[in-house]
Amino acid sequence: MSQIRRYLEPGPIVLVSSADGERQNIMTMGWHTVMEFTPSLVGCVIAAANHSFGLIRRSRECVINLPSTALTDMVVGIGNTTGAEIDKFAHFGLTAQTAEHVKAPLIEQCHANFECRLADDALVDTYNFFIFEVVKAHVATSPKRPETLHYMGDGVFMVSGKIISRRAKFRPGML
């Protein structure tokens, strides 16, 4: 039962950047889910023991950054360190960029960056579950579909793979 996450992980590994005053941090996260399309809502589980939890709870915002497989070792390194002890941007050689709508920084090396504001915190105290509204999206034009990491547990990742299109079978409003 404790291993079901290896089959049900909801999406690609992301790097969540946060800031509260002068303090910035990055965390690796695998538990997130799209909850609504308009407005664009994303649900995320952030453990209370994580250094980013307090920064995000106080600032009520973050940036969800999508790394490609080129950052695999950094993704693991970021997940195995704490921002309470090191500056992860400096330590991992990542470039913080100014966001347009939030104070949390974008990570320049990531394929996409989604600026988020906390939309609902009703489940934070009970489940560490944050619901964010994406207020600005930045996506690189190339590659169109980057290889992304999907965590399977036990230190193993799966890489996004073959694309299967069934676009012609969809009703236009359902795309």
Tab-separated table of C-alpha atoms in Angstrom:
chain	number	residue	atom	x	y	z
A	1	MET	CA	0.000	0.000	0.000
A	2	SER	CA	2.784	2.451	0.802
A	3	GLN	CA	4.185	2.054	-2.717
A	4	ILE	CA	1.111	3.080	-4.755
A	5	ARG	CA	2.717	6.473	-5.434
A	6	ARG	CA	5.033	4.701	-7.862
A	7	TYR	CA	2.023	4.241	-10.132
A	8	LEU	CA	-0.081	7.315	-9.387
A	9	GLU	CA	2.371	10.233	-9.326
A	10	PRO	CA	0.337	13.067	-10.828
A	11	GLY	CA	2.812	14.763	-13.150
A	12	PRO	CA	6.328	15.891	-13.851
A	13	ILE	CA	8.745	16.862	-11.125
A	14	VAL	CA	8.802	20.632	-10.662
A	15	LEU	CA	11.016	23.093	-8.823
A	16	VAL	CA	9.051	25.493	-6.626
A	17	SER	CA	10.744	28.811	-5.948
A	18	SER	CA	9.604	31.031	-3.106
A	19	ALA	CA	10.575	34.238	-1.368
A	20	ASP	CA	9.696	36.014	1.837
A	21	GLY	CA	11.472	39.330	2.162
A	22	GLU	CA	15.150	38.786	1.309
A	23	ARG	CA	14.978	35.000	1.763
A	24	GLN	CA	14.582	32.860	-1.363
A	25	ASN	CA	14.395	29.105	-1.716
A	26	ILE	CA	13.842	26.287	-4.185
A	27	MET	CA	12.266	22.918	-3.437
A	28	THR	CA	11.738	19.818	-5.563
A	29	MET	CA	8.101	18.720	-5.706
A	30	GLY	CA	6.249	15.813	-7.248
A	31	TRP	CA	2.778	16.146	-5.696
A	32	HIS	CA	0.759	18.635	-7.716
A	33	THR	CA	-2.376	18.477	-9.789
A	34	VAL	CA	-4.320	20.715	-12.157
A	35	MET	CA	-7.639	21.429	-10.475
A	36	GLU	CA	-9.363	23.889	-12.799
A	37	PHE	CA	-8.736	25.437	-16.193
A	38	THR	CA	-10.282	28.920	-15.771
A	39	PRO	CA	-9.076	30.295	-13.512
A	40	SER	CA	-6.019	28.062	-13.750
A	41	LEU	CA	-5.776	26.329	-10.361
A	42	VAL	CA	-3.018	23.956	-9.253
A	43	GLY	CA	-3.071	21.970	-6.027
A	44	CYS	CA	0.240	21.166	-4.307
A	45	VAL	CA	1.294	19.224	-1.245
A	46	ILE	CA	4.188	20.899	0.606
A	47	ALA	CA	5.285	19.192	3.810
A	48	ALA	CA	5.176	21.435	6.865
A	49	ALA	CA	8.757	20.426	7.740
A	50	ASN	CA	10.000	21.759	4.392
A	51	HIS	CA	11.787	25.139	4.587
A	52	SER	CA	9.648	26.411	1.671
A	53	PHE	CA	6.415	25.730	3.590
A	54	GLY	CA	6.899	28.754	5.868
A	55	LEU	CA	8.084	31.032	3.077
A	56	ILE	CA	5.060	30.174	0.942
A	57	ARG	CA	2.623	30.268	3.854
A	58	ARG	CA	3.768	33.781	4.803
A	59	SER	CA	4.143	35.229	1.285
A	60	ARG	CA	1.088	33.402	-0.149
A	61	GLU	CA	2.848	32.957	-3.504
A	62	CYS	CA	5.434	30.937	-5.393
A	63	VAL	CA	6.647	30.040	-8.873
A	64	ILE	CA	6.228	26.506	-10.194
A	65	ASN	CA	9.172	25.899	-12.547
A	66	LEU	CA	9.292	22.982	-15.003
A	67	PRO	CA	12.810	21.557	-15.426
A	68	SER	CA	13.799	19.309	-18.294
A	69	THR	CA	15.882	16.161	-17.896
A	70	ALA	CA	19.017	18.304	-18.394
A	71	LEU	CA	18.566	19.379	-14.750
A	72	THR	CA	18.108	15.872	-13.297
A	73	ASP	CA	21.105	15.987	-10.951
A	74	MET	CA	20.136	19.487	-9.764
A	75	VAL	CA	16.554	18.331	-9.139
A	76	VAL	CA	17.876	15.549	-6.897
A	77	GLY	CA	20.405	17.844	-5.202
A	78	ILE	CA	17.788	20.505	-4.487
A	79	GLY	CA	15.502	17.852	-3.006
A	80	ASN	CA	18.292	16.551	-0.767
A	81	THR	CA	19.296	19.913	0.734
A	82	THR	CA	17.538	22.534	2.799
A	83	GLY	CA	17.292	26.240	2.122
A	84	ALA	CA	17.559	26.760	5.880
A	85	GLU	CA	21.269	25.912	5.512
A	86	ILE	CA	22.270	26.972	1.976
A	87	ASP	CA	21.338	29.405	-0.780
A	88	LYS	CA	20.160	26.894	-3.377
A	89	PHE	CA	20.340	29.371	-6.267
A	90	ALA	CA	24.037	30.003	-5.570
A	91	HIS	CA	24.884	26.424	-4.608
A	92	PHE	CA	23.388	24.895	-7.768
A	93	GLY	CA	24.325	27.742	-10.114
A	94	LEU	CA	20.731	28.588	-11.006
A	95	THR	CA	19.695	32.035	-12.200
A	96	ALA	CA	16.860	33.808	-10.387
A	97	GLN	CA	14.814	36.048	-12.666
A	98	THR	CA	12.310	38.668	-11.609
A	99	ALA	CA	8.697	37.611	-11.991
A	100	GLU	CA	6.008	39.992	-13.246
A	101	HIS	CA	3.256	39.374	-10.671
A	102	VAL	CA	4.860	37.705	-7.642
A	103	LYS	CA	7.988	38.311	-5.560
A	104	ALA	CA	9.175	34.695	-5.851
A	105	PRO	CA	11.815	34.328	-8.583
A	106	LEU	CA	11.593	32.424	-11.853
A	107	ILE	CA	14.360	29.885	-12.527
A	108	GLU	CA	15.906	30.854	-15.871
A	109	GLN	CA	17.173	27.344	-16.668
A	110	CYS	CA	13.673	25.833	-16.541
A	111	HIS	CA	11.544	25.243	-19.645
A	112	ALA	CA	8.439	26.857	-18.134
A	113	ASN	CA	7.653	29.063	-15.131
A	114	PHE	CA	4.194	29.571	-13.632
A	115	GLU	CA	3.730	32.519	-11.279
A	116	CYS	CA	1.234	31.537	-8.583
A	117	ARG	CA	-0.758	33.194	-5.829
A	118	LEU	CA	-2.425	31.265	-3.041
A	119	ALA	CA	-6.117	30.958	-3.920
A	120	ASP	CA	-7.257	28.717	-1.059
A	121	ASP	CA	-5.496	27.569	2.105
A	122	ALA	CA	-8.427	25.744	3.743
A	123	LEU	CA	-6.631	22.373	3.507
A	124	VAL	CA	-3.143	23.528	4.515
A	125	ASP	CA	-3.468	22.924	8.267
A	126	THR	CA	-4.985	19.466	7.828
A	127	TYR	CA	-3.252	18.118	4.700
A	128	ASN	CA	-0.441	20.583	3.776
A	129	PHE	CA	-2.425	21.069	0.563
A	130	PHE	CA	-2.128	24.494	-1.081
A	131	ILE	CA	-4.366	25.619	-3.936
A	132	PHE	CA	-2.656	28.165	-6.178
A	133	GLU	CA	-3.957	30.279	-9.040
A	134	VAL	CA	-1.505	30.653	-11.916
A	135	VAL	CA	-1.423	34.384	-12.650
A	136	LYS	CA	1.281	34.375	-15.349
A	137	ALA	CA	2.838	31.627	-17.483
A	138	HIS	CA	6.231	31.763	-19.200
A	139	VAL	CA	6.999	28.884	-21.594
A	140	ALA	CA	10.021	28.469	-23.878
A	141	THR	CA	9.121	28.092	-27.548
A	142	SER	CA	11.583	25.257	-28.089
A	143	PRO	CA	11.502	22.370	-27.693
A	144	LYS	CA	7.740	22.164	-27.991
A	145	ARG	CA	7.590	19.085	-25.754
A	146	PRO	CA	10.665	18.837	-23.515
A	147	GLU	CA	11.623	15.611	-21.800
A	148	THR	CA	10.456	15.853	-18.195
A	149	LEU	CA	11.071	13.758	-15.087
A	150	HIS	CA	8.410	11.709	-13.314
A	151	TYR	CA	9.344	10.290	-9.919
A	152	MET	CA	8.563	6.619	-9.313
A	153	GLY	CA	9.923	6.380	-5.769
A	154	ASP	CA	13.014	4.581	-4.524
A	155	GLY	CA	15.298	7.131	-6.259
A	156	VAL	CA	14.034	6.192	-9.744
A	157	PHE	CA	12.670	8.571	-12.387
A	158	MET	CA	10.796	7.885	-15.597
A	159	VAL	CA	11.354	10.259	-18.510
A	160	SER	CA	8.391	11.511	-20.508
A	161	GLY	CA	8.260	9.439	-23.634
A	162	LYS	CA	6.559	8.813	-26.925
A	163	ILE	CA	3.823	11.227	-27.981
A	164	ILE	CA	0.482	9.769	-29.088
A	165	SER	CA	-1.878	12.255	-30.750
A	166	ARG	CA	-5.627	11.707	-30.968
A	167	ARG	CA	-6.384	15.393	-31.592
A	168	ALA	CA	-8.682	14.601	-34.554
A	169	LYS	CA	-10.947	12.511	-32.288
A	170	PHE	CA	-11.608	15.386	-29.841
A	171	ARG	CA	-14.521	17.779	-30.056
A	172	PRO	CA	-13.076	21.320	-30.455
A	173	GLY	CA	-14.363	22.484	-27.073
A	174	MET	CA	-12.756	19.508	-25.321
A	175	LEU	CA	-9.177	20.216	-26.404
